[in-house]
Amino acid sequence: MTKELSFEEVARSLHSNAIHLLRRVRTEDSAMGIGPAQASALSVVVFGGPLTLNELAGAEQVRPPTMSRVVEALVREGLVRRQINKEDRRSVKIFATDKGTKIIHEGRNRREKRLIKLLSQLGTDEIRCLGRAARILSRILVADHA
Amino acid sequence: MTKELSFEEVARSLHSNAIHLLRRVRTEDSAMGIGPAQASALSVVVFGGPLTLNELAGAEQVRPPTMSRVVEALVREGLVRRQINKEDRRSVKIFATDKGTKIIHEGRNRREKRLIKLLSQLGTDEIRCLGRAARILSRILVADHA
DNA sequence: TTTGCATACTTAGCATAGCTAATCATTAGC
DNA sequence: GCTAATGATTAGCTATGCTAAGTATGCAAA
């Protein structure tokens, strides 16, 4: 039971688990009524405060034209609003509306419930192990954010 | 440092880590020269042996028409071949070609290298922790596969 | 056996989301 | 004040998701 995993095996297993975990929670997202790119971008706006289109594109790792269209759709649906930046009138600040904020919090709750249900099968020791692992991963994933 | 994470925080953190981890390794995938849906489907065919279109669609959680088109593209690129099932001539078995197998193995290696490089910052204890966590996750993610 | 329904896949047509190239407006530098 | 750089958008392509409808095959019951 305490068989040692090789370095490569840990990498492979983490990779596989990440895929399966996200596949699991994503089944809840259809309830939001918006596509995955819109949901992800809106989430960044809600939790990351107002930011410019370029910043948002960077955060989502897509090109500005792609994000421009996603934001356009979110504006049409009343989930964010655009506002010209006073300091630099070329750029646009994107703000979440109350409606957008509400949708994201509800979606987040659904995803979280799904995960918690999954984790509820585990014992205290195992949860503690996952918690520690999560902390380690956060550190190295955020660290070389470049 | 050993602050206890709540149940919800573990769920949230795992979720966030999964997102960031996949975002990281996916940067390697452009080198394969095929889109993400094609890469993922081809990977299933390569590692999961020959299977029918319906099975493949189920594995990828997409509808048959979507998978039909993805397979069509893979056939055009010489990465898989279709073969009518002898037992039930309505269905189609999908086989990976040598070229498809090669592409997937190379991609897998690139992703793995990326992850290993990331993990190389960690100490033995931390790797062991991640290994154990990965094992736990695998168990509960594969368990209620329904 | 043939009639009729179910199943496996494909085709057609639509929406979302990714990209590059080109355009427009604004800012910054000389 | 020009010119270059920068932020965003528009246009147009590809890829990938869906549903509805069509085709071919299999199965079962009349």
JSON list of N, CA and C in Angstrom, two decimals, chain A residues 3-5 7-8 11-13 15 17 22-24 59-61 108 111-112 115-116 118-119 122 126 128-141 144, chain B residues 3-5 7-8 11-13 15 17 22-24 59-61 108 111-112 115-116 118 122 126-141 144:
[
{"chain": "A", "resi": 3, "resn": "LYS", "atom": "N", "xyz": [3.70, 1.49, -1.50]},
{"chain": "A", "resi": 3, "resn": "LYS", "atom": "CA", "xyz": [4.65, 1.36, -2.60]},
{"chain": "A", "resi": 3, "resn": "LYS", "atom": "C", "xyz": [5.12, 2.75, -3.05]},
{"chain": "A", "resi": 4, "resn": "GLU", "atom": "N", "xyz": [6.41, 2.84, -3.30]},
{"chain": "A", "resi": 4, "resn": "GLU", "atom": "CA", "xyz": [6.98, 4.13, -3.68]},
{"chain": "A", "resi": 4, "resn": "GLU", "atom": "C", "xyz": [6.73, 4.44, -5.15]},
{"chain": "A", "resi": 5, "resn": "LEU", "atom": "N", "xyz": [6.26, 5.65, -5.41]},
{"chain": "A", "resi": 5, "resn": "LEU", "atom": "CA", "xyz": [6.03, 6.06, -6.79]},
{"chain": "A", "resi": 5, "resn": "LEU", "atom": "C", "xyz": [7.27, 6.75, -7.33]},
{"chain": "A", "resi": 7, "resn": "PHE", "atom": "N", "xyz": [9.41, 9.32, -9.72]},
{"chain": "A", "resi": 7, "resn": "PHE", "atom": "CA", "xyz": [9.25, 10.72, -10.12]},
{"chain": "A", "resi": 7, "resn": "PHE", "atom": "C", "xyz": [8.32, 10.86, -11.31]},
{"chain": "A", "resi": 8, "resn": "GLU", "atom": "N", "xyz": [8.57, 10.08, -12.33]},
{"chain": "A", "resi": 8, "resn": "GLU", "atom": "CA", "xyz": [7.76, 10.15, -13.55]},
{"chain": "A", "resi": 8, "resn": "GLU", "atom": "C", "xyz": [6.33, 9.72, -13.27]},
{"chain": "A", "resi": 11, "resn": "ALA", "atom": "N", "xyz": [4.38, 12.52, -11.72]},
{"chain": "A", "resi": 11, "resn": "ALA", "atom": "CA", "xyz": [4.01, 13.52, -12.73]},
{"chain": "A", "resi": 11, "resn": "ALA", "atom": "C", "xyz": [2.83, 13.02, -13.56]},
{"chain": "A", "resi": 12, "resn": "ARG", "atom": "N", "xyz": [2.93, 11.80, -14.02]},
{"chain": "A", "resi": 12, "resn": "ARG", "atom": "CA", "xyz": [1.90, 11.23, -14.88]},
{"chain": "A", "resi": 12, "resn": "ARG", "atom": "C", "xyz": [0.57, 11.14, -14.14]},
{"chain": "A", "resi": 13, "resn": "SER", "atom": "N", "xyz": [0.65, 10.73, -12.91]},
{"chain": "A", "resi": 13, "resn": "SER", "atom": "CA", "xyz": [-0.57, 10.55, -12.12]},
{"chain": "A", "resi": 13, "resn": "SER", "atom": "C", "xyz": [-1.23, 11.89, -11.79]},
{"chain": "A", "resi": 15, "resn": "HIS", "atom": "N", "xyz": [-1.05, 14.53, -13.58]},
{"chain": "A", "resi": 15, "resn": "HIS", "atom": "CA", "xyz": [-1.60, 14.97, -14.86]},
{"chain": "A", "resi": 15, "resn": "HIS", "atom": "C", "xyz": [-2.95, 14.32, -15.12]},
{"chain": "A", "resi": 17, "resn": "ASN", "atom": "N", "xyz": [-4.92, 12.89, -12.97]},
{"chain": "A", "resi": 17, "resn": "ASN", "atom": "CA", "xyz": [-5.91, 13.29, -11.97]},
{"chain": "A", "resi": 17, "resn": "ASN", "atom": "C", "xyz": [-6.48, 14.67, -12.27]},
{"chain": "A", "resi": 22, "resn": "LEU", "atom": "N", "xyz": [-11.16, 17.86, -13.41]},
{"chain": "A", "resi": 22, "resn": "LEU", "atom": "CA", "xyz": [-11.83, 18.96, -14.10]},
{"chain": "A", "resi": 22, "resn": "LEU", "atom": "C", "xyz": [-12.99, 18.46, -14.94]},
{"chain": "A", "resi": 23, "resn": "ARG", "atom": "N", "xyz": [-12.80, 17.31, -15.56]},
{"chain": "A", "resi": 23, "resn": "ARG", "atom": "CA", "xyz": [-13.88, 16.73, -16.35]},
{"chain": "A", "resi": 23, "resn": "ARG", "atom": "C", "xyz": [-15.10, 16.52, -15.45]},
{"chain": "A", "resi": 24, "resn": "ARG", "atom": "N", "xyz": [-14.85, 16.10, -14.23]},
{"chain": "A", "resi": 24, "resn": "ARG", "atom": "CA", "xyz": [-15.93, 15.86, -13.29]},
{"chain": "A", "resi": 24, "resn": "ARG", "atom": "C", "xyz": [-16.68, 17.13, -12.93]},
{"chain": "A", "resi": 59, "resn": "ALA", "atom": "N", "xyz": [-4.40, 36.67, -18.73]},
{"chain": "A", "resi": 59, "resn": "ALA", "atom": "CA", "xyz": [-4.77, 35.77, -17.64]},
{"chain": "A", "resi": 59, "resn": "ALA", "atom": "C", "xyz": [-5.40, 34.49, -18.19]},
{"chain": "A", "resi": 60, "resn": "GLU", "atom": "N", "xyz": [-6.12, 34.61, -19.28]},
{"chain": "A", "resi": 60, "resn": "GLU", "atom": "CA", "xyz": [-6.79, 33.45, -19.86]},
{"chain": "A", "resi": 60, "resn": "GLU", "atom": "C", "xyz": [-5.96, 32.78, -20.95]},
{"chain": "A", "resi": 61, "resn": "GLN", "atom": "N", "xyz": [-4.78, 33.33, -21.19]},
{"chain": "A", "resi": 61, "resn": "GLN", "atom": "CA", "xyz": [-3.88, 32.77, -22.21]},
{"chain": "A", "resi": 61, "resn": "GLN", "atom": "C", "xyz": [-4.53, 32.67, -23.58]},
{"chain": "A", "resi": 108, "resn": "ARG", "atom": "N", "xyz": [-19.56, 28.38, -8.88]},
{"chain": "A", "resi": 108, "resn": "ARG", "atom": "CA", "xyz": [-18.47, 27.96, -8.00]},
{"chain": "A", "resi": 108, "resn": "ARG", "atom": "C", "xyz": [-19.00, 27.05, -6.90]},
{"chain": "A", "resi": 111, "resn": "ARG", "atom": "N", "xyz": [-19.73, 23.58, -8.34]},
{"chain": "A", "resi": 111, "resn": "ARG", "atom": "CA", "xyz": [-18.50, 22.83, -8.54]},
{"chain": "A", "resi": 111, "resn": "ARG", "atom": "C", "xyz": [-17.93, 22.34, -7.21]},
{"chain": "A", "resi": 112, "resn": "GLU", "atom": "N", "xyz": [-17.96, 23.24, -6.24]},
{"chain": "A", "resi": 112, "resn": "GLU", "atom": "CA", "xyz": [-17.38, 22.91, -4.95]},
{"chain": "A", "resi": 112, "resn": "GLU", "atom": "C", "xyz": [-18.17, 21.78, -4.28]},
{"chain": "A", "resi": 115, "resn": "LEU", "atom": "N", "xyz": [-17.19, 18.53, -5.72]},
{"chain": "A", "resi": 115, "resn": "LEU", "atom": "CA", "xyz": [-15.89, 18.06, -5.24]},
{"chain": "A", "resi": 115, "resn": "LEU", "atom": "C", "xyz": [-15.98, 17.57, -3.81]},
{"chain": "A", "resi": 116, "resn": "ILE", "atom": "N", "xyz": [-16.71, 18.33, -2.98]},
{"chain": "A", "resi": 116, "resn": "ILE", "atom": "CA", "xyz": [-16.82, 17.97, -1.57]},
{"chain": "A", "resi": 116, "resn": "ILE", "atom": "C", "xyz": [-17.49, 16.62, -1.42]},
{"chain": "A", "resi": 118, "resn": "LEU", "atom": "N", "xyz": [-17.31, 14.27, -3.50]},
{"chain": "A", "resi": 118, "resn": "LEU", "atom": "CA", "xyz": [-16.31, 13.29, -3.89]},
{"chain": "A", "resi": 118, "resn": "LEU", "atom": "C", "xyz": [-15.33, 13.03, -2.75]},
{"chain": "A", "resi": 119, "resn": "LEU", "atom": "N", "xyz": [-14.94, 14.11, -2.08]},
{"chain": "A", "resi": 119, "resn": "LEU", "atom": "CA", "xyz": [-13.95, 14.00, -1.02]},
{"chain": "A", "resi": 119, "resn": "LEU", "atom": "C", "xyz": [-14.54, 13.38, 0.25]},
{"chain": "A", "resi": 122, "resn": "LEU", "atom": "N", "xyz": [-13.50, 10.14, 1.96]},
{"chain": "A", "resi": 122, "resn": "LEU", "atom": "CA", "xyz": [-12.16, 9.96, 2.50]},
{"chain": "A", "resi": 122, "resn": "LEU", "atom": "C", "xyz": [-12.10, 10.16, 4.01]},
{"chain": "A", "resi": 126, "resn": "GLU", "atom": "N", "xyz": [-6.50, 11.15, 5.00]},
{"chain": "A", "resi": 126, "resn": "GLU", "atom": "CA", "xyz": [-6.39, 11.32, 3.56]},
{"chain": "A", "resi": 126, "resn": "GLU", "atom": "C", "xyz": [-6.67, 12.77, 3.16]},
{"chain": "A", "resi": 128, "resn": "ARG", "atom": "N", "xyz": [-6.14, 15.31, 5.01]},
{"chain": "A", "resi": 128, "resn": "ARG", "atom": "CA", "xyz": [-4.98, 16.09, 5.43]},
{"chain": "A", "resi": 128, "resn": "ARG", "atom": "C", "xyz": [-3.87, 15.97, 4.39]},
{"chain": "A", "resi": 129, "resn": "CYS", "atom": "N", "xyz": [-3.71, 14.77, 3.87]},
{"chain": "A", "resi": 129, "resn": "CYS", "atom": "CA", "xyz": [-2.70, 14.53, 2.84]},
{"chain": "A", "resi": 129, "resn": "CYS", "atom": "C", "xyz": [-2.99, 15.36, 1.59]},
{"chain": "A", "resi": 130, "resn": "LEU", "atom": "N", "xyz": [-4.25, 15.35, 1.16]},
{"chain": "A", "resi": 130, "resn": "LEU", "atom": "CA", "xyz": [-4.62, 16.14, -0.01]},
{"chain": "A", "resi": 130, "resn": "LEU", "atom": "C", "xyz": [-4.40, 17.63, 0.24]},
{"chain": "A", "resi": 131, "resn": "GLY", "atom": "N", "xyz": [-4.73, 18.05, 1.44]},
{"chain": "A", "resi": 131, "resn": "GLY", "atom": "CA", "xyz": [-4.55, 19.45, 1.79]},
{"chain": "A", "resi": 131, "resn": "GLY", "atom": "C", "xyz": [-3.09, 19.86, 1.69]},
{"chain": "A", "resi": 132, "resn": "ARG", "atom": "N", "xyz": [-2.25, 19.01, 2.20]},
{"chain": "A", "resi": 132, "resn": "ARG", "atom": "CA", "xyz": [-0.83, 19.34, 2.15]},
{"chain": "A", "resi": 132, "resn": "ARG", "atom": "C", "xyz": [-0.32, 19.33, 0.71]},
{"chain": "A", "resi": 133, "resn": "ALA", "atom": "N", "xyz": [-0.77, 18.34, -0.05]},
{"chain": "A", "resi": 133, "resn": "ALA", "atom": "CA", "xyz": [-0.37, 18.26, -1.46]},
{"chain": "A", "resi": 133, "resn": "ALA", "atom": "C", "xyz": [-0.83, 19.50, -2.22]},
{"chain": "A", "resi": 134, "resn": "ALA", "atom": "N", "xyz": [-2.06, 19.91, -1.94]},
{"chain": "A", "resi": 134, "resn": "ALA", "atom": "CA", "xyz": [-2.60, 21.09, -2.62]},
{"chain": "A", "resi": 134, "resn": "ALA", "atom": "C", "xyz": [-1.74, 22.31, -2.32]},
{"chain": "A", "resi": 135, "resn": "ARG", "atom": "N", "xyz": [-1.31, 22.40, -1.08]},
{"chain": "A", "resi": 135, "resn": "ARG", "atom": "CA", "xyz": [-0.49, 23.54, -0.68]},
{"chain": "A", "resi": 135, "resn": "ARG", "atom": "C", "xyz": [0.85, 23.53, -1.43]},
{"chain": "A", "resi": 136, "resn": "ILE", "atom": "N", "xyz": [1.43, 22.35, -1.55]},
{"chain": "A", "resi": 136, "resn": "ILE", "atom": "CA", "xyz": [2.70, 22.22, -2.27]},
{"chain": "A", "resi": 136, "resn": "ILE", "atom": "C", "xyz": [2.54, 22.61, -3.74]},
{"chain": "A", "resi": 137, "resn": "LEU", "atom": "N", "xyz": [1.48, 22.08, -4.34]},
{"chain": "A", "resi": 137, "resn": "LEU", "atom": "CA", "xyz": [1.24, 22.38, -5.76]},
{"chain": "A", "resi": 137, "resn": "LEU", "atom": "C", "xyz": [1.01, 23.86, -5.98]},
{"chain": "A", "resi": 138, "resn": "SER", "atom": "N", "xyz": [0.21, 24.45, -5.10]},
{"chain": "A", "resi": 138, "resn": "SER", "atom": "CA", "xyz": [-0.05, 25.88, -5.24]},
{"chain": "A", "resi": 138, "resn": "SER", "atom": "C", "xyz": [1.26, 26.65, -5.27]},
{"chain": "A", "resi": 139, "resn": "ARG", "atom": "N", "xyz": [2.13, 26.28, -4.39]},
{"chain": "A", "resi": 139, "resn": "ARG", "atom": "CA", "xyz": [3.39, 26.99, -4.29]},
{"chain": "A", "resi": 139, "resn": "ARG", "atom": "C", "xyz": [4.17, 26.94, -5.60]},
{"chain": "A", "resi": 140, "resn": "ILE", "atom": "N", "xyz": [4.36, 25.74, -6.16]},
{"chain": "A", "resi": 140, "resn": "ILE", "atom": "CA", "xyz": [5.20, 25.65, -7.37]},
{"chain": "A", "resi": 140, "resn": "ILE", "atom": "C", "xyz": [4.46, 26.10, -8.62]},
{"chain": "A", "resi": 141, "resn": "LEU", "atom": "N", "xyz": [3.13, 26.02, -8.61]},
{"chain": "A", "resi": 141, "resn": "LEU", "atom": "CA", "xyz": [2.39, 26.46, -9.80]},
{"chain": "A", "resi": 141, "resn": "LEU", "atom": "C", "xyz": [2.28, 27.98, -9.86]},
{"chain": "A", "resi": 144, "resn": "ASP", "atom": "N", "xyz": [6.55, 29.93, -10.55]},
{"chain": "A", "resi": 144, "resn": "ASP", "atom": "CA", "xyz": [7.12, 30.34, -11.85]},
{"chain": "A", "resi": 144, "resn": "ASP", "atom": "C", "xyz": [5.99, 30.75, -12.79]},
{"chain": "B", "resi": 3, "resn": "LYS", "atom": "N", "xyz": [-0.74, 24.73, 9.17]},
{"chain": "B", "resi": 3, "resn": "LYS", "atom": "CA", "xyz": [-2.11, 25.17, 9.39]},
{"chain": "B", "resi": 3, "resn": "LYS", "atom": "C", "xyz": [-3.08, 24.18, 8.73]},
{"chain": "B", "resi": 4, "resn": "GLU", "atom": "N", "xyz": [-4.13, 23.87, 9.42]},
{"chain": "B", "resi": 4, "resn": "GLU", "atom": "CA", "xyz": [-5.10, 22.90, 8.93]},
{"chain": "B", "resi": 4, "resn": "GLU", "atom": "C", "xyz": [-6.02, 23.53, 7.88]},
{"chain": "B", "resi": 5, "resn": "LEU", "atom": "N", "xyz": [-6.18, 22.87, 6.77]},
{"chain": "B", "resi": 5, "resn": "LEU", "atom": "CA", "xyz": [-7.08, 23.36, 5.74]},
{"chain": "B", "resi": 5, "resn": "LEU", "atom": "C", "xyz": [-8.47, 22.77, 5.96]},
{"chain": "B", "resi": 7, "resn": "PHE", "atom": "N", "xyz": [-12.22, 21.45, 4.89]},
{"chain": "B", "resi": 7, "resn": "PHE", "atom": "CA", "xyz": [-12.75, 20.61, 3.84]},
{"chain": "B", "resi": 7, "resn": "PHE", "atom": "C", "xyz": [-12.97, 21.39, 2.55]},
{"chain": "B", "resi": 8, "resn": "GLU", "atom": "N", "xyz": [-13.67, 22.52, 2.66]},
{"chain": "B", "resi": 8, "resn": "GLU", "atom": "CA", "xyz": [-13.97, 23.34, 1.49]},
{"chain": "B", "resi": 8, "resn": "GLU", "atom": "C", "xyz": [-12.71, 23.91, 0.87]},
{"chain": "B", "resi": 11, "resn": "ALA", "atom": "N", "xyz": [-11.03, 21.33, -1.29]},
{"chain": "B", "resi": 11, "resn": "ALA", "atom": "CA", "xyz": [-11.73, 21.19, -2.56]},
{"chain": "B", "resi": 11, "resn": "ALA", "atom": "C", "xyz": [-11.37, 22.34, -3.50]},
{"chain": "B", "resi": 12, "resn": "ARG", "atom": "N", "xyz": [-11.44, 23.55, -2.96]},
{"chain": "B", "resi": 12, "resn": "ARG", "atom": "CA", "xyz": [-11.17, 24.73, -3.76]},
{"chain": "B", "resi": 12, "resn": "ARG", "atom": "C", "xyz": [-9.74, 24.73, -4.29]},
{"chain": "B", "resi": 13, "resn": "SER", "atom": "N", "xyz": [-8.84, 24.35, -3.42]},
{"chain": "B", "resi": 13, "resn": "SER", "atom": "CA", "xyz": [-7.43, 24.38, -3.77]},
{"chain": "B", "resi": 13, "resn": "SER", "atom": "C", "xyz": [-7.10, 23.31, -4.82]},
{"chain": "B", "resi": 15, "resn": "HIS", "atom": "N", "xyz": [-9.13, 22.15, -6.98]},
{"chain": "B", "resi": 15, "resn": "HIS", "atom": "CA", "xyz": [-9.74, 22.64, -8.21]},
{"chain": "B", "resi": 15, "resn": "HIS", "atom": "C", "xyz": [-8.82, 23.63, -8.90]},
{"chain": "B", "resi": 17, "resn": "ASN", "atom": "N", "xyz": [-5.64, 24.09, -8.45]},
{"chain": "B", "resi": 17, "resn": "ASN", "atom": "CA", "xyz": [-4.39, 23.48, -8.88]},
{"chain": "B", "resi": 17, "resn": "ASN", "atom": "C", "xyz": [-4.55, 22.69, -10.17]},
{"chain": "B", "resi": 22, "resn": "LEU", "atom": "N", "xyz": [-2.96, 21.98, -15.67]},
{"chain": "B", "resi": 22, "resn": "LEU", "atom": "CA", "xyz": [-3.26, 21.66, -17.06]},
{"chain": "B", "resi": 22, "resn": "LEU", "atom": "C", "xyz": [-2.91, 22.81, -17.98]},
{"chain": "B", "resi": 23, "resn": "ARG", "atom": "N", "xyz": [-3.15, 24.01, -17.51]},
{"chain": "B", "resi": 23, "resn": "ARG", "atom": "CA", "xyz": [-2.81, 25.18, -18.31]},
{"chain": "B", "resi": 23, "resn": "ARG", "atom": "C", "xyz": [-1.32, 25.16, -18.61]},
{"chain": "B", "resi": 24, "resn": "ARG", "atom": "N", "xyz": [-0.54, 24.77, -17.61]},
{"chain": "B", "resi": 24, "resn": "ARG", "atom": "CA", "xyz": [0.90, 24.72, -17.77]},
{"chain": "B", "resi": 24, "resn": "ARG", "atom": "C", "xyz": [1.33, 23.70, -18.81]},
{"chain": "B", "resi": 59, "resn": "ALA", "atom": "N", "xyz": [-15.96, 8.18, -24.08]},
{"chain": "B", "resi": 59, "resn": "ALA", "atom": "CA", "xyz": [-14.74, 8.41, -23.31]},
{"chain": "B", "resi": 59, "resn": "ALA", "atom": "C", "xyz": [-14.37, 9.88, -23.28]},
{"chain": "B", "resi": 60, "resn": "GLU", "atom": "N", "xyz": [-14.66, 10.58, -24.36]},
{"chain": "B", "resi": 60, "resn": "GLU", "atom": "CA", "xyz": [-14.31, 11.99, -24.45]},
{"chain": "B", "resi": 60, "resn": "GLU", "atom": "C", "xyz": [-15.45, 12.90, -24.03]},
{"chain": "B", "resi": 61, "resn": "GLN", "atom": "N", "xyz": [-16.56, 12.30, -23.64]},
{"chain": "B", "resi": 61, "resn": "GLN", "atom": "CA", "xyz": [-17.72, 13.07, -23.20]},
{"chain": "B", "resi": 61, "resn": "GLN", "atom": "C", "xyz": [-18.20, 14.07, -24.24]},
{"chain": "B", "resi": 108, "resn": "ARG", "atom": "N", "xyz": [3.23, 13.27, -25.09]},
{"chain": "B", "resi": 108, "resn": "ARG", "atom": "CA", "xyz": [3.21, 12.83, -23.70]},
{"chain": "B", "resi": 108, "resn": "ARG", "atom": "C", "xyz": [4.55, 13.10, -23.02]},
{"chain": "B", "resi": 111, "resn": "ARG", "atom": "N", "xyz": [4.97, 16.84, -22.27]},
{"chain": "B", "resi": 111, "resn": "ARG", "atom": "CA", "xyz": [4.17, 17.22, -21.11]},
{"chain": "B", "resi": 111, "resn": "ARG", "atom": "C", "xyz": [4.83, 16.74, -19.82]},
{"chain": "B", "resi": 112, "resn": "GLU", "atom": "N", "xyz": [5.29, 15.49, -19.90]},
{"chain": "B", "resi": 112, "resn": "GLU", "atom": "CA", "xyz": [5.87, 14.89, -18.70]},
{"chain": "B", "resi": 112, "resn": "GLU", "atom": "C", "xyz": [7.13, 15.63, -18.28]},
{"chain": "B", "resi": 115, "resn": "LEU", "atom": "N", "xyz": [6.28, 18.75, -16.50]},
{"chain": "B", "resi": 115, "resn": "LEU", "atom": "CA", "xyz": [5.84, 18.52, -15.13]},
{"chain": "B", "resi": 115, "resn": "LEU", "atom": "C", "xyz": [7.01, 18.13, -14.23]},
{"chain": "B", "resi": 116, "resn": "ILE", "atom": "N", "xyz": [7.87, 17.28, -14.76]},
{"chain": "B", "resi": 116, "resn": "ILE", "atom": "CA", "xyz": [9.00, 16.82, -13.97]},
{"chain": "B", "resi": 116, "resn": "ILE", "atom": "C", "xyz": [9.91, 17.98, -13.61]},
{"chain": "B", "resi": 118, "resn": "LEU", "atom": "N", "xyz": [8.97, 20.95, -13.20]},
{"chain": "B", "resi": 118, "resn": "LEU", "atom": "CA", "xyz": [8.25, 21.68, -12.16]},
{"chain": "B", "resi": 118, "resn": "LEU", "atom": "C", "xyz": [8.45, 21.00, -10.80]},
{"chain": "B", "resi": 122, "resn": "LEU", "atom": "N", "xyz": [11.16, 20.23, -5.72]},
{"chain": "B", "resi": 122, "resn": "LEU", "atom": "CA", "xyz": [10.65, 19.74, -4.43]},
{"chain": "B", "resi": 122, "resn": "LEU", "atom": "C", "xyz": [11.60, 18.74, -3.77]},
{"chain": "B", "resi": 126, "resn": "GLU", "atom": "N", "xyz": [8.20, 15.98, 0.01]},
{"chain": "B", "resi": 126, "resn": "GLU", "atom": "CA", "xyz": [7.10, 16.62, -0.72]},
{"chain": "B", "resi": 126, "resn": "GLU", "atom": "C", "xyz": [6.65, 15.76, -1.90]},
{"chain": "B", "resi": 127, "resn": "ILE", "atom": "N", "xyz": [7.61, 15.18, -2.59]},
{"chain": "B", "resi": 127, "resn": "ILE", "atom": "CA", "xyz": [7.27, 14.29, -3.70]},
{"chain": "B", "resi": 127, "resn": "ILE", "atom": "C", "xyz": [6.46, 13.10, -3.19]},
{"chain": "B", "resi": 128, "resn": "ARG", "atom": "N", "xyz": [6.89, 12.59, -2.05]},
{"chain": "B", "resi": 128, "resn": "ARG", "atom": "CA", "xyz": [6.19, 11.44, -1.48]},
{"chain": "B", "resi": 128, "resn": "ARG", "atom": "C", "xyz": [4.74, 11.83, -1.15]},
{"chain": "B", "resi": 129, "resn": "CYS", "atom": "N", "xyz": [4.60, 13.04, -0.63]},
{"chain": "B", "resi": 129, "resn": "CYS", "atom": "CA", "xyz": [3.25, 13.53, -0.30]},
{"chain": "B", "resi": 129, "resn": "CYS", "atom": "C", "xyz": [2.39, 13.63, -1.55]},
{"chain": "B", "resi": 130, "resn": "LEU", "atom": "N", "xyz": [2.97, 14.19, -2.61]},
{"chain": "B", "resi": 130, "resn": "LEU", "atom": "CA", "xyz": [2.21, 14.30, -3.86]},
{"chain": "B", "resi": 130, "resn": "LEU", "atom": "C", "xyz": [1.86, 12.93, -4.42]},
{"chain": "B", "resi": 131, "resn": "GLY", "atom": "N", "xyz": [2.79, 12.01, -4.31]},
{"chain": "B", "resi": 131, "resn": "GLY", "atom": "CA", "xyz": [2.54, 10.66, -4.78]},
{"chain": "B", "resi": 131, "resn": "GLY", "atom": "C", "xyz": [1.37, 10.02, -4.06]},
{"chain": "B", "resi": 132, "resn": "ARG", "atom": "N", "xyz": [1.34, 10.21, -2.76]},
{"chain": "B", "resi": 132, "resn": "ARG", "atom": "CA", "xyz": [0.27, 9.61, -1.98]},
{"chain": "B", "resi": 132, "resn": "ARG", "atom": "C", "xyz": [-1.06, 10.29, -2.32]},
{"chain": "B", "resi": 133, "resn": "ALA", "atom": "N", "xyz": [-1.03, 11.60, -2.45]},
{"chain": "B", "resi": 133, "resn": "ALA", "atom": "CA", "xyz": [-2.24, 12.34, -2.80]},
{"chain": "B", "resi": 133, "resn": "ALA", "atom": "C", "xyz": [-2.76, 11.90, -4.17]},
{"chain": "B", "resi": 134, "resn": "ALA", "atom": "N", "xyz": [-1.84, 11.71, -5.11]},
{"chain": "B", "resi": 134, "resn": "ALA", "atom": "CA", "xyz": [-2.23, 11.30, -6.46]},
{"chain": "B", "resi": 134, "resn": "ALA", "atom": "C", "xyz": [-2.92, 9.94, -6.41]},
{"chain": "B", "resi": 135, "resn": "ARG", "atom": "N", "xyz": [-2.39, 9.08, -5.56]},
{"chain": "B", "resi": 135, "resn": "ARG", "atom": "CA", "xyz": [-2.97, 7.75, -5.43]},
{"chain": "B", "resi": 135, "resn": "ARG", "atom": "C", "xyz": [-4.40, 7.83, -4.87]},
{"chain": "B", "resi": 136, "resn": "ILE", "atom": "N", "xyz": [-4.57, 8.68, -3.88]},
{"chain": "B", "resi": 136, "resn": "ILE", "atom": "CA", "xyz": [-5.91, 8.85, -3.28]},
{"chain": "B", "resi": 136, "resn": "ILE", "atom": "C", "xyz": [-6.89, 9.40, -4.30]},
{"chain": "B", "resi": 137, "resn": "LEU", "atom": "N", "xyz": [-6.44, 10.42, -5.02]},
{"chain": "B", "resi": 137, "resn": "LEU", "atom": "CA", "xyz": [-7.32, 11.02, -6.03]},
{"chain": "B", "resi": 137, "resn": "LEU", "atom": "C", "xyz": [-7.70, 10.02, -7.11]},
{"chain": "B", "resi": 138, "resn": "SER", "atom": "N", "xyz": [-6.71, 9.27, -7.57]},
{"chain": "B", "resi": 138, "resn": "SER", "atom": "CA", "xyz": [-6.99, 8.28, -8.60]},
{"chain": "B", "resi": 138, "resn": "SER", "atom": "C", "xyz": [-8.11, 7.36, -8.14]},
{"chain": "B", "resi": 139, "resn": "ARG", "atom": "N", "xyz": [-8.00, 6.96, -6.91]},
{"chain": "B", "resi": 139, "resn": "ARG", "atom": "CA", "xyz": [-8.99, 6.01, -6.39]},
{"chain": "B", "resi": 139, "resn": "ARG", "atom": "C", "xyz": [-10.40, 6.58, -6.46]},
{"chain": "B", "resi": 140, "resn": "ILE", "atom": "N", "xyz": [-10.60, 7.79, -5.95]},
{"chain": "B", "resi": 140, "resn": "ILE", "atom": "CA", "xyz": [-11.97, 8.31, -5.91]},
{"chain": "B", "resi": 140, "resn": "ILE", "atom": "C", "xyz": [-12.43, 8.84, -7.26]},
{"chain": "B", "resi": 141, "resn": "LEU", "atom": "N", "xyz": [-11.49, 9.21, -8.11]},
{"chain": "B", "resi": 141, "resn": "LEU", "atom": "CA", "xyz": [-11.91, 9.71, -9.42]},
{"chain": "B", "resi": 141, "resn": "LEU", "atom": "C", "xyz": [-12.27, 8.57, -10.36]},
{"chain": "B", "resi": 144, "resn": "ASP", "atom": "N", "xyz": [-16.16, 6.28, -8.86]},
{"chain": "B", "resi": 144, "resn": "ASP", "atom": "CA", "xyz": [-17.53, 6.52, -9.33]},
{"chain": "B", "resi": 144, "resn": "ASP", "atom": "C", "xyz": [-17.49, 7.00, -10.78]}
]
